[in-house]
Tab-separated table of C-alpha atoms and ligand atoms in Angstrom:
chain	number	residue	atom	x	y	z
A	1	UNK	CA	9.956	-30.891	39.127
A	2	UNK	CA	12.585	-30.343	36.642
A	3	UNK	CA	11.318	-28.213	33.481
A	4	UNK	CA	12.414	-29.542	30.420
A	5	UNK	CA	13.630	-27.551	27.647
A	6	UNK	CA	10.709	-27.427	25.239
A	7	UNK	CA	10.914	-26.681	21.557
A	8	UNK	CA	10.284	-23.606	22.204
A	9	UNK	CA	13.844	-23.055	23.373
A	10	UNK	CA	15.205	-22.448	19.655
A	11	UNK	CA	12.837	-19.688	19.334
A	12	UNK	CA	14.694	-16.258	18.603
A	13	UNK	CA	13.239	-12.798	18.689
A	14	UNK	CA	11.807	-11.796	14.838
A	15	UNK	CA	13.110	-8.170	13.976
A	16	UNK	CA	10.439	-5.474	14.522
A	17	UNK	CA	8.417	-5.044	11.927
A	18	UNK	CA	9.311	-1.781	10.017
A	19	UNK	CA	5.879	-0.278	9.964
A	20	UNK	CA	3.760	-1.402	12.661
A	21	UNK	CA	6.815	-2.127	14.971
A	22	UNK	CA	7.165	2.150	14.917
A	23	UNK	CA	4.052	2.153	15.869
A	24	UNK	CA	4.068	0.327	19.021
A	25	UNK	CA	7.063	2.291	20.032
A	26	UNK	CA	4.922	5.410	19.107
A	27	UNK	CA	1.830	4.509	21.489
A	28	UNK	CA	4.399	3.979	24.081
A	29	UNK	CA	6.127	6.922	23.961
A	30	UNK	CA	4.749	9.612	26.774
A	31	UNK	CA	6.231	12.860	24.406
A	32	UNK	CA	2.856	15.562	24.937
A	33	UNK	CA	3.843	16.345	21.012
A	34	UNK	CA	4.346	13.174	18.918
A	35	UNK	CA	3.227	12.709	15.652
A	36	UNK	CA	3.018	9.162	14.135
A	37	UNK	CA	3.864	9.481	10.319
A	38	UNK	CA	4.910	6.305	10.070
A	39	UNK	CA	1.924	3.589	9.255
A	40	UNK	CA	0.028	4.467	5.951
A	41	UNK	CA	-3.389	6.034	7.470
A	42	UNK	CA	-5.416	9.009	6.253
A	43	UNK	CA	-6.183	11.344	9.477
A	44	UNK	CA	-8.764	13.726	8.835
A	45	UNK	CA	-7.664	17.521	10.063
A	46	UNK	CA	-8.761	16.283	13.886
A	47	UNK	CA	-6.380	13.958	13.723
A	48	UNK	CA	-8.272	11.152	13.770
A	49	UNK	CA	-9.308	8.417	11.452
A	50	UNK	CA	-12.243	9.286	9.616
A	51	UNK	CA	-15.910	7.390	9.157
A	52	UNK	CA	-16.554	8.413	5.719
A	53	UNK	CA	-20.597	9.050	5.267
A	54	UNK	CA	-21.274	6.550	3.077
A	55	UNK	CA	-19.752	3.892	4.992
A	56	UNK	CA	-21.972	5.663	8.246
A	57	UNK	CA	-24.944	5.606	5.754
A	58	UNK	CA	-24.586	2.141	4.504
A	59	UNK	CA	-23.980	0.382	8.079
A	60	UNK	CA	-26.719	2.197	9.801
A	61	UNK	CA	-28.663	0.618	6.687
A	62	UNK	CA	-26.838	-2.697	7.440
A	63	UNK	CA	-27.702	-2.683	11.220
A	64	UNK	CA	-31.216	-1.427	10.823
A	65	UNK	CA	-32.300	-4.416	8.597
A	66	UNK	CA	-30.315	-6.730	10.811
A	67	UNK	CA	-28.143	-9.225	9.266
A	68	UNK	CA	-26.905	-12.162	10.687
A	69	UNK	CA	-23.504	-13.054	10.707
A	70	UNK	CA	-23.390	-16.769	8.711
A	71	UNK	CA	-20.121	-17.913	7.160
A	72	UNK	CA	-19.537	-16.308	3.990
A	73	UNK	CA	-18.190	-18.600	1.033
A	74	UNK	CA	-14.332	-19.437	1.031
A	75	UNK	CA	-14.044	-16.679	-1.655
A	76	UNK	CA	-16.330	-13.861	-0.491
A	77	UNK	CA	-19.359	-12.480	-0.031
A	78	UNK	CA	-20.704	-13.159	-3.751
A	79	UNK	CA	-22.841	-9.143	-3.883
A	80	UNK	CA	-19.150	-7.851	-2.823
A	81	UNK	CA	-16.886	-9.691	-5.555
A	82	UNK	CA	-19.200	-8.462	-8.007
A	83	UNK	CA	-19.025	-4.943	-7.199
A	84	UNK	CA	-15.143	-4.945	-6.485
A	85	UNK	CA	-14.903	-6.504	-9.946
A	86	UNK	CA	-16.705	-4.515	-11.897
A	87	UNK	CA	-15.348	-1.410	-9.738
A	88	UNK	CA	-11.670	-2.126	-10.926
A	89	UNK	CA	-12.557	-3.496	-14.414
A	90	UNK	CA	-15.130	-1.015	-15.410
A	91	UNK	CA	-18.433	-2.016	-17.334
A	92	UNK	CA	-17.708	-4.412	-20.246
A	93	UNK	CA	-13.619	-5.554	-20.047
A	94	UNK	CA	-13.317	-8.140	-22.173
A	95	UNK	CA	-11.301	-9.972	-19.671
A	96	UNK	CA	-14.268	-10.284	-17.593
A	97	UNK	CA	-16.827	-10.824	-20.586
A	98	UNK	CA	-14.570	-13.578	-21.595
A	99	UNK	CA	-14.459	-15.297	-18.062
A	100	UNK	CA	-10.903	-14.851	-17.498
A	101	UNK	CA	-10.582	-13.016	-14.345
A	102	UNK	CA	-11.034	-14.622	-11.041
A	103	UNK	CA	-11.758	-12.524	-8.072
A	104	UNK	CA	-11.808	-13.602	-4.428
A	105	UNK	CA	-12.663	-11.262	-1.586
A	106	UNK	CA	-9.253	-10.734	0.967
A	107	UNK	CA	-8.408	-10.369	4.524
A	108	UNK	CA	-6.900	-6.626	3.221
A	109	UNK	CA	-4.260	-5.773	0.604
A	110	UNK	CA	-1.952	-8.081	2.519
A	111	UNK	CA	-4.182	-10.847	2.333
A	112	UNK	CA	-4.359	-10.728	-1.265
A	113	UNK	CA	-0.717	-10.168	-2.079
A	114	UNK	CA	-0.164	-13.624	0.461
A	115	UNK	CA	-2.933	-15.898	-0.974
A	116	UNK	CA	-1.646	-14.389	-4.289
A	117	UNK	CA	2.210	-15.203	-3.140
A	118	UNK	CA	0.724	-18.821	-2.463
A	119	UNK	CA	-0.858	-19.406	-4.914
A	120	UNK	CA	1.864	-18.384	-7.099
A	121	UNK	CA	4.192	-20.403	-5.472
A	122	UNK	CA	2.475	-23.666	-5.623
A	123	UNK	CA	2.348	-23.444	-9.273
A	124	UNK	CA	5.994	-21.774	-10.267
A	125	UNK	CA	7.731	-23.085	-7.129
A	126	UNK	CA	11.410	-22.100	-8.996
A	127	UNK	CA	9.905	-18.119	-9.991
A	128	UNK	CA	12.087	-15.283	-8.323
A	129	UNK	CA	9.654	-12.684	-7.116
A	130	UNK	CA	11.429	-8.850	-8.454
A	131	UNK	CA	10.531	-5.928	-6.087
A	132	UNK	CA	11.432	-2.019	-6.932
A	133	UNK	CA	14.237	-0.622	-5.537
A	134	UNK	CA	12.697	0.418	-3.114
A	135	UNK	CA	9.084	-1.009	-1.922
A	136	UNK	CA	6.372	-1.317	0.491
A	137	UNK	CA	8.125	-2.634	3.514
A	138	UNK	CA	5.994	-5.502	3.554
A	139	UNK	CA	6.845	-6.759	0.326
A	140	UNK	CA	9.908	-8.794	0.923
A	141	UNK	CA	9.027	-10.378	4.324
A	142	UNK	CA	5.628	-11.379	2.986
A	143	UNK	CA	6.880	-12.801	-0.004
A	144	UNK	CA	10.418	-14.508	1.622
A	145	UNK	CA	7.663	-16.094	3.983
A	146	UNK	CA	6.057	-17.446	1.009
A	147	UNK	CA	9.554	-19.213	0.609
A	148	UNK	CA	10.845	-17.030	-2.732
A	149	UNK	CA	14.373	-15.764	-4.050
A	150	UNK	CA	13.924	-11.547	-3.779
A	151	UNK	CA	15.686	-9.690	-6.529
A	152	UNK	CA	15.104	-5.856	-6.921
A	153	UNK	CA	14.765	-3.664	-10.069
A	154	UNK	CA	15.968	-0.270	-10.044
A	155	UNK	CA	13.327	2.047	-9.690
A	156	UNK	CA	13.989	5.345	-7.552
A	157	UNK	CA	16.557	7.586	-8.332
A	158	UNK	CA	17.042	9.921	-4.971
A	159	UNK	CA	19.348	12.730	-7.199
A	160	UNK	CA	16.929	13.691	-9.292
A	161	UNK	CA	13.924	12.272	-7.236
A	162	UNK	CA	12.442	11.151	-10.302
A	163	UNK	CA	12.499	7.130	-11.599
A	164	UNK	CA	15.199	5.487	-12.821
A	165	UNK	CA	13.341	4.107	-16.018
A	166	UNK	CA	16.204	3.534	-18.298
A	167	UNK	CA	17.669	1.400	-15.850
A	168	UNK	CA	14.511	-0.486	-14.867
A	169	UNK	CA	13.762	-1.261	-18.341
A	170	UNK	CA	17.408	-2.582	-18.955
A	171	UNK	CA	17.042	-4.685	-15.747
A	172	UNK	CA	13.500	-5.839	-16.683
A	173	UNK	CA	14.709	-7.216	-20.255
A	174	UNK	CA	17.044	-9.686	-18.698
A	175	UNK	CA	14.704	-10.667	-15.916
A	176	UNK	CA	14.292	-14.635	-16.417
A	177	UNK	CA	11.265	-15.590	-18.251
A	178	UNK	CA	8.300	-16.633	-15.797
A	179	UNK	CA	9.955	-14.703	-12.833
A	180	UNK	CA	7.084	-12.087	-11.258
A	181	UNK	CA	7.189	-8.358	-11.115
A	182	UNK	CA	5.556	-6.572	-8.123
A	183	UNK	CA	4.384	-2.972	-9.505
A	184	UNK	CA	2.883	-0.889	-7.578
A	185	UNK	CA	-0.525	0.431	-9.936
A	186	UNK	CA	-0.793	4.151	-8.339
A	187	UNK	CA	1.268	6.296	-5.763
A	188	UNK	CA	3.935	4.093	-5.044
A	189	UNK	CA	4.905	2.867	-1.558
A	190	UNK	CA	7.390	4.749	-0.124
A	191	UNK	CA	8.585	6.839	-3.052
A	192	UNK	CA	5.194	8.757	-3.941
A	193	UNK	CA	6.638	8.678	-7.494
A	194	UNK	CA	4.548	6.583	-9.989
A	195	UNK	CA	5.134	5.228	-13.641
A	196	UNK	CA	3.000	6.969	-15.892
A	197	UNK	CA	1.206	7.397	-18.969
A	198	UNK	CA	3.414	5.523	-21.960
A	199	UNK	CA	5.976	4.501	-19.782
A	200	UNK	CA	3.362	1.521	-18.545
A	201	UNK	CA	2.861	0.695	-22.381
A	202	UNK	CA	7.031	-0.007	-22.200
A	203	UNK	CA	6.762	-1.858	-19.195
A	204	UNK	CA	4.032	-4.064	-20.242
A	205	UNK	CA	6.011	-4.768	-23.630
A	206	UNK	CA	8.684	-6.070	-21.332
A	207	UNK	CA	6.428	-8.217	-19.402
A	208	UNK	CA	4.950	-9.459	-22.394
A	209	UNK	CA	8.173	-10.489	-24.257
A	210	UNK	CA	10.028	-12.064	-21.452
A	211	UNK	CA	6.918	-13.785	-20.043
A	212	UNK	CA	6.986	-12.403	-16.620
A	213	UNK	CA	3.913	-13.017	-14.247
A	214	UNK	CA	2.777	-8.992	-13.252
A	215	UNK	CA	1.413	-8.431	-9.782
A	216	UNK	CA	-0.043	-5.345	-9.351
A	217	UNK	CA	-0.257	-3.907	-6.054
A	218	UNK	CA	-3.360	-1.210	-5.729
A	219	UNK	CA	-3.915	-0.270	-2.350
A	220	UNK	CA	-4.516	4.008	-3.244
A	221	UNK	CA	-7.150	3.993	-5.659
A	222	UNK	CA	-8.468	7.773	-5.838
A	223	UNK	CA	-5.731	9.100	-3.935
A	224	UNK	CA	-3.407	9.416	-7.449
A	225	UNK	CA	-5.447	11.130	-10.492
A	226	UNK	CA	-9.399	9.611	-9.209
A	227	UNK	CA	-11.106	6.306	-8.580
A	228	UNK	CA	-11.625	5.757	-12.047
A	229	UNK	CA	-8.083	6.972	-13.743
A	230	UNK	CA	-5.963	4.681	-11.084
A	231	UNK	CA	-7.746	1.391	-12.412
A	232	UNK	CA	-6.331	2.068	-15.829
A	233	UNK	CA	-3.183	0.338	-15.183
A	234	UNK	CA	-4.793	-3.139	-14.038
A	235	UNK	CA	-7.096	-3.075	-17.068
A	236	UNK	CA	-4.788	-2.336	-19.668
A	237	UNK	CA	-2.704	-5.076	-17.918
A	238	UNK	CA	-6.073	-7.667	-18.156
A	239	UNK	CA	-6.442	-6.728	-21.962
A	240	UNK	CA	-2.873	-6.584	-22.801
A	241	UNK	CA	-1.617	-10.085	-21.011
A	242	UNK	CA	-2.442	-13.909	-20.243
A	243	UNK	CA	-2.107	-13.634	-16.697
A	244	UNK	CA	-1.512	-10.918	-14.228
A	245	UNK	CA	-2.659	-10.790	-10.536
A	246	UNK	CA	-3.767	-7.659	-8.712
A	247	UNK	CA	-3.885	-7.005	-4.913
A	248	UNK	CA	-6.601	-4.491	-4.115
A	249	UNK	CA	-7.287	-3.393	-0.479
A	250	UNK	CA	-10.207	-0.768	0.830
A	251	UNK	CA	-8.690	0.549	4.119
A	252	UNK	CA	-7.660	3.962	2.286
A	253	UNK	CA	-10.249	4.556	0.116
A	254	UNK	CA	-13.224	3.462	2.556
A	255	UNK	CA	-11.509	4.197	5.508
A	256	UNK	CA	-12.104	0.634	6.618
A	257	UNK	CA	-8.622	-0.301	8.123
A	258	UNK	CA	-9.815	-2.056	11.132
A	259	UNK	CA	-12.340	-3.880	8.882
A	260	UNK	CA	-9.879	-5.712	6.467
A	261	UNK	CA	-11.557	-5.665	3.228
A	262	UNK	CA	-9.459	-6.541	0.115
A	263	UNK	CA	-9.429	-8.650	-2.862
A	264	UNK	CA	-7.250	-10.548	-5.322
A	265	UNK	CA	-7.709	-10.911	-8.929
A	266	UNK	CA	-6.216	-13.575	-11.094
A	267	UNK	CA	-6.392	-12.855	-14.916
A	268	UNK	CA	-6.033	-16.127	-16.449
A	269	UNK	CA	-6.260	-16.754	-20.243
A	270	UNK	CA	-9.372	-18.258	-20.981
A	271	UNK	CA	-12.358	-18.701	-18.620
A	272	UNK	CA	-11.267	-22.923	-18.395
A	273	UNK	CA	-7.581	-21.844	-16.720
A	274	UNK	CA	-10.072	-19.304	-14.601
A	275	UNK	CA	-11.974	-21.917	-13.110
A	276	UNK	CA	-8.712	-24.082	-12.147
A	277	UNK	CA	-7.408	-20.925	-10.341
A	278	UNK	CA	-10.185	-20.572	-8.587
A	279	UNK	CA	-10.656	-23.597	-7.440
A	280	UNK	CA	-7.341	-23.607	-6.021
A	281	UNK	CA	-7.687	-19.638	-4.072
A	282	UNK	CA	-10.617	-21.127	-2.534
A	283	UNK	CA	-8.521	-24.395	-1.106
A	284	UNK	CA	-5.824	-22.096	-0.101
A	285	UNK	CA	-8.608	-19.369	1.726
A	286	UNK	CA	-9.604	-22.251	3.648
A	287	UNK	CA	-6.700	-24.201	4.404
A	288	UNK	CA	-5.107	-20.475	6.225
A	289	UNK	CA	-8.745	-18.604	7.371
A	290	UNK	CA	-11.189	-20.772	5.855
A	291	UNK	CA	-13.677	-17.567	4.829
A	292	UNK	CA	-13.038	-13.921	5.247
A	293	UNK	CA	-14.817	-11.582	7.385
A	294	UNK	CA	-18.110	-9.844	6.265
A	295	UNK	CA	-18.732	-6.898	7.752
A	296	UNK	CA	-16.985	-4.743	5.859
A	297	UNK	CA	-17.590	-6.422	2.261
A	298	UNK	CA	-21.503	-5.568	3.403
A	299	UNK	CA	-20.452	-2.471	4.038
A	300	UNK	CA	-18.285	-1.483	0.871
A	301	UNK	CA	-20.863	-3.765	-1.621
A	302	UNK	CA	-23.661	-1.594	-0.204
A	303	UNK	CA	-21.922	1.732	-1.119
A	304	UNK	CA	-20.888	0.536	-4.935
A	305	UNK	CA	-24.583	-0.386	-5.172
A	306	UNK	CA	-26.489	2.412	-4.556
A	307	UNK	CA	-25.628	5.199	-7.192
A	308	UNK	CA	-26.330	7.576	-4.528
A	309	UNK	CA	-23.691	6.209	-2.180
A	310	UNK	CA	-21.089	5.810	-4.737
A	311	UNK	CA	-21.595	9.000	-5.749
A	312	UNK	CA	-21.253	9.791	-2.253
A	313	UNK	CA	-18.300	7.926	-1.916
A	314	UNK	CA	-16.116	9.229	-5.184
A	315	UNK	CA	-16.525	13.334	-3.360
A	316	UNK	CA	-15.354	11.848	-0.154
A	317	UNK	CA	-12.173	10.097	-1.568
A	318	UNK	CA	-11.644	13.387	-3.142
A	319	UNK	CA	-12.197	15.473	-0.347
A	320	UNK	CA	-9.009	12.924	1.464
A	321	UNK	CA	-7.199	13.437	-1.818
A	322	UNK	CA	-7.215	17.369	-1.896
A	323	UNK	CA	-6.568	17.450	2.053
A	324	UNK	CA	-3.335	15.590	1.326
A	325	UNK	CA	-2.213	17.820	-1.434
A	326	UNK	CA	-3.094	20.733	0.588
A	327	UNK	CA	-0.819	19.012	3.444
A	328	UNK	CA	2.164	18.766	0.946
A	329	UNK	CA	1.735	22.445	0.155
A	330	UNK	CA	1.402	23.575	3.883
A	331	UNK	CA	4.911	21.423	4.992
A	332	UNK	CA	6.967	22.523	1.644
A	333	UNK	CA	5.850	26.408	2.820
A	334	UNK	CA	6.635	26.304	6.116
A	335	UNK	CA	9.765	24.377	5.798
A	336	UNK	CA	10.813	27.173	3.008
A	337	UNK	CA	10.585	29.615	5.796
A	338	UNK	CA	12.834	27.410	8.099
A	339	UNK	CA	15.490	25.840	6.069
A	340	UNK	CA	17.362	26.612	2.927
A	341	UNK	CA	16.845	23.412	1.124
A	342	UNK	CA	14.546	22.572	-1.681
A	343	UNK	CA	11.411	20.794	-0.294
A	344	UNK	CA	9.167	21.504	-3.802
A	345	UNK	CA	9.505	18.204	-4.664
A	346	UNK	CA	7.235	16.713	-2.040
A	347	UNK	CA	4.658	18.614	-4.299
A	348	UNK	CA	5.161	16.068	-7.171
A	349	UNK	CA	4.975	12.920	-4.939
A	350	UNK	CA	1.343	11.314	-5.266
A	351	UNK	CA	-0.589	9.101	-2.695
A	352	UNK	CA	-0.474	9.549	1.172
A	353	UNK	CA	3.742	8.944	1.494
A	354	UNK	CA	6.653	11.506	0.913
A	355	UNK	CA	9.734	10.243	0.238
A	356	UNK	CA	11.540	12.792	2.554
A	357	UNK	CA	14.777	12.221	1.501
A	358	UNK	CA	16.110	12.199	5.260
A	359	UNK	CA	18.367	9.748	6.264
A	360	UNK	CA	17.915	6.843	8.601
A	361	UNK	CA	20.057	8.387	11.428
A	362	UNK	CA	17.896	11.811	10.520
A	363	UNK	CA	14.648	9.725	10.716
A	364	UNK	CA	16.183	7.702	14.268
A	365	UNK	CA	17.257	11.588	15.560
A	366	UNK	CA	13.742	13.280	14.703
A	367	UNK	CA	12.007	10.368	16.263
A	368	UNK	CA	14.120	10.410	19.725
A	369	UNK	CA	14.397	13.673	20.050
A	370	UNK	CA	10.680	15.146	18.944
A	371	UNK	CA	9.015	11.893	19.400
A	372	UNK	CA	8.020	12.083	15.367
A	373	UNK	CA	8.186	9.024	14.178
A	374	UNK	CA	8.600	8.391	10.468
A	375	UNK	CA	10.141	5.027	8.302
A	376	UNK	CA	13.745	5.214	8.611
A	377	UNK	CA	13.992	4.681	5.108
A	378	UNK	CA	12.994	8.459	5.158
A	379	UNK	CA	9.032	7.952	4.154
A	380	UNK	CA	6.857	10.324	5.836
A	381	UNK	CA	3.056	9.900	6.028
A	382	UNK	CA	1.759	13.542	4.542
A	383	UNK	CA	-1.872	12.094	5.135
A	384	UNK	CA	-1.377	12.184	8.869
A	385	UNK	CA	-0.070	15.952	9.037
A	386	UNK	CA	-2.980	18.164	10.687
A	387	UNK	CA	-3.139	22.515	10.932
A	388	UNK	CA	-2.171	21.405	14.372
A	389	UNK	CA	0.956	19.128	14.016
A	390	UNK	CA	1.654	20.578	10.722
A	391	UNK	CA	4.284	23.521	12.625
A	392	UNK	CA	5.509	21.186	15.657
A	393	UNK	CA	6.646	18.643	12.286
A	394	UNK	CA	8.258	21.319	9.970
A	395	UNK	CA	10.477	22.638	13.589
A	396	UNK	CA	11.220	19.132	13.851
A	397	UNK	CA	12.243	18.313	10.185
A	398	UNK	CA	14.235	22.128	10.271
A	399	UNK	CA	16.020	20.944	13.327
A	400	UNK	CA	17.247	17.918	12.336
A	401	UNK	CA	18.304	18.717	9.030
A	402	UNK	CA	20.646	21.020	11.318
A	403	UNK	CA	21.607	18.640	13.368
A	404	UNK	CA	26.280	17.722	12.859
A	405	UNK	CA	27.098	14.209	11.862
A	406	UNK	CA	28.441	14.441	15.626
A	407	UNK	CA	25.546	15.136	16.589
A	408	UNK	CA	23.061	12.679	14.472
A	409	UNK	CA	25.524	9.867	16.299
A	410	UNK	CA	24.689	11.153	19.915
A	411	UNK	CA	22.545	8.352	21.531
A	412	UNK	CA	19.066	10.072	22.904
A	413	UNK	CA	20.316	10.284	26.243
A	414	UNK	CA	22.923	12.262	25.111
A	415	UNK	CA	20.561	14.590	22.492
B	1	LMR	C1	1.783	1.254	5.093
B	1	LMR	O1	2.534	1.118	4.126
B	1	LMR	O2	2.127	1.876	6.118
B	1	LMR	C2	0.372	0.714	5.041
B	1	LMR	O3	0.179	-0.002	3.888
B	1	LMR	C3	-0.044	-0.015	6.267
B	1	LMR	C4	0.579	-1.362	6.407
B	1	LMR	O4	-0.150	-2.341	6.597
B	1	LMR	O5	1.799	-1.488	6.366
């Protein structure tokens, strides 16, 4: 029989996907040493992914009473969406009191920023979507496959490793009114280097004045200044502004990757333009999934609940917080001892990601020929260094910083 050629014939390969592509080609690879620093994960010192004790506590709770597993509503599991709210509002915004802010429980971070992207797109089909120069990997496939224009604003400035606010602000104030700003609301993915302080107040003038739709992306709460202090961005935002959306995922700060617990908020202006939005997240939840997962809303609604658990969980976020400073320290020492150049600066950079400063054929060389495998954009995950990988790493960085141009071009074979 003769096999026709089926649509499927115009199908070409999609590039590898920058993050979780390097990690295929990590589990793959048979080095004895390798070190995967490339997907955002917090390793404990073992090396392994940790199950924080109050997420232990509250699903041994969860399985003892024995829950079924019904369909939870389009937007959530309703105990969950309260306690996510309230967690990144606080007690008493008057965004909430006044009804404006819609939440809806996500498939992860990425699940909100797409429903968000949507939703967004639906309703300002013509809006240019403004990324920072540079961003989350994710950022600008996820949103181009929500079918909008990308346009960057400066943002990191790799000479002085600091931002490049002047020039963000100056792009910002000609950004066309109704266009949408990504910002990333604590320890900024890839950089490490944040906004802070007043220079938010500046950036929300902007946003204000030109009338740009913000869209906060929060994915490290507690891993910056504390649980609390990294939610003060997206609630001056809901006070200062008529609409803003914010992306919020748990796999960091509950250690719940697998689990894919996140959320999306819509700050609308008045509780009437609330109920619209909602009404349209929940046709749009159920038109791609139908209802998220529940599992791990149980699990993370169960912890905010009990004082004792939250308590519980606020020292454990800590604890992954101080490890990765302590991991910054460790790498900047022992690559002092190896290498004249400055590495101090990797002490400044908050969150789980160091901005290495390596260079893409640096990043390609360390990966072929020690098997560590970082973004070749140069970001390094500090949260995955170990006291056992921490050494094999800083001989790797030291050698490849030594590596000729020549040499940087040799194909592995070759190395
Ligand atoms: C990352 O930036 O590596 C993480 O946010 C994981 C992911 O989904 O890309």
């Amino acid at each position: 029989m003769k096999v026709e050629e089926s649509l499927l014939a115009n199908v070409k390969m999609a590039p590898r996907d920058a993050i979780l592509g390097l990690t295929e080609l990590y589990v793959a690879d048979p080095h004895p040493k390798k070190v995967n620093l490339g997907v955002g994960v917090y390793y404990d010192d073992q090396g392994k992914v940790p199950l924080l004790e109050c997420v232990r506590k509250a699903d041994e709770a969860l399985t003892a009473a024995g829950v079924a597993r019904p369909y939870l509503a389009m937007d959530g599991f309703p105990d969950y969406v309260r306690q996510v709210q309230s967690l990144l509002f606080g007690p008493g915004h008057p965004a909430v009191a006044a009804g404006r802010v819609t939440t809806v429980q996500a498939v992860g971070g990425t699940g909100g920023l797409k429903v968000g992207a949507d939703f967004i797109k639906r309703f300002a089909p013509e809006a240019a979507v403004y990324l920072s120069d540079p961003t989350y990997d994710n950022h600008r496939p996820l949103f181009e496959e929500a079918g909008f224009r990308i346009e960057t604003y400066p943002y990191y400035d790799p000479r002085t490793r600091g931002i490049r606010f002047t020039e963000m602000l100056a792009c910002m104030r000609g950004i066309p009114k109704g266009s949408v700003v990504l910002l990333h609301a604590c320890c900024h993915n890839p950089t490490g280097v944040d906004i802070r302080g007043e220079q938010w107040d500046e950036v929300m003038k902007i946003v204000a004045e030109r009338r740009l739709l913000p869209f906060l992306d929060f994915a490290y709460q507690g891993f910056g200044d504390g649980v609390e202090e990294d939610a003060q961005v997206a609630r001056r935002f809901a006070q200062a502004l008529p609409a803003a959306l914010v992306a919020m995922s748990f796999s960091k700060s509950f250690s719940l990757y697998g689990e894919r617990v996140g959320a999306l908020f819509v700050v609308a202006a008045d509780s009437g333009e609330a109920a619209k939005v909602l009404s349209n997240l929940k046709r749009m939840i159920r038109t791609n999934y139908s209802n998220p997962p529940s599992h791990g809303a149980r699990i993370v609604a169960a912890v905010l609940a009990s004082p004792e658990l939250r308590a519980l969980w606020v020292k454990e976020v800590i604890g992954m917080r101080d490890r990765v400073r302590s991991m910054r320290r460790e790498l900047v020492e022992r690559l002092k001892k190896r290498i004249p150049e400055d590495f101090s600066f990797i002490l400044q950079q908050r969150g789980i990601f160091s901005y290495s400063g390596l260079s893409r054929e640096q990043m390609v060389a360390m990966r072929e020929r020690y098997a560590v495998y970082g973004i070749e954009s140069g970001r390094i995950c500090v949260a995955a260094l170990n006291s056992r990988n921490l050494d094999y790493v800083a001989d790797s960085i030291a050698a490849t910083i030594k590596l000729s141009t020549d040499e940087l071009a040799k194909p592995r074979a070759a190395a």
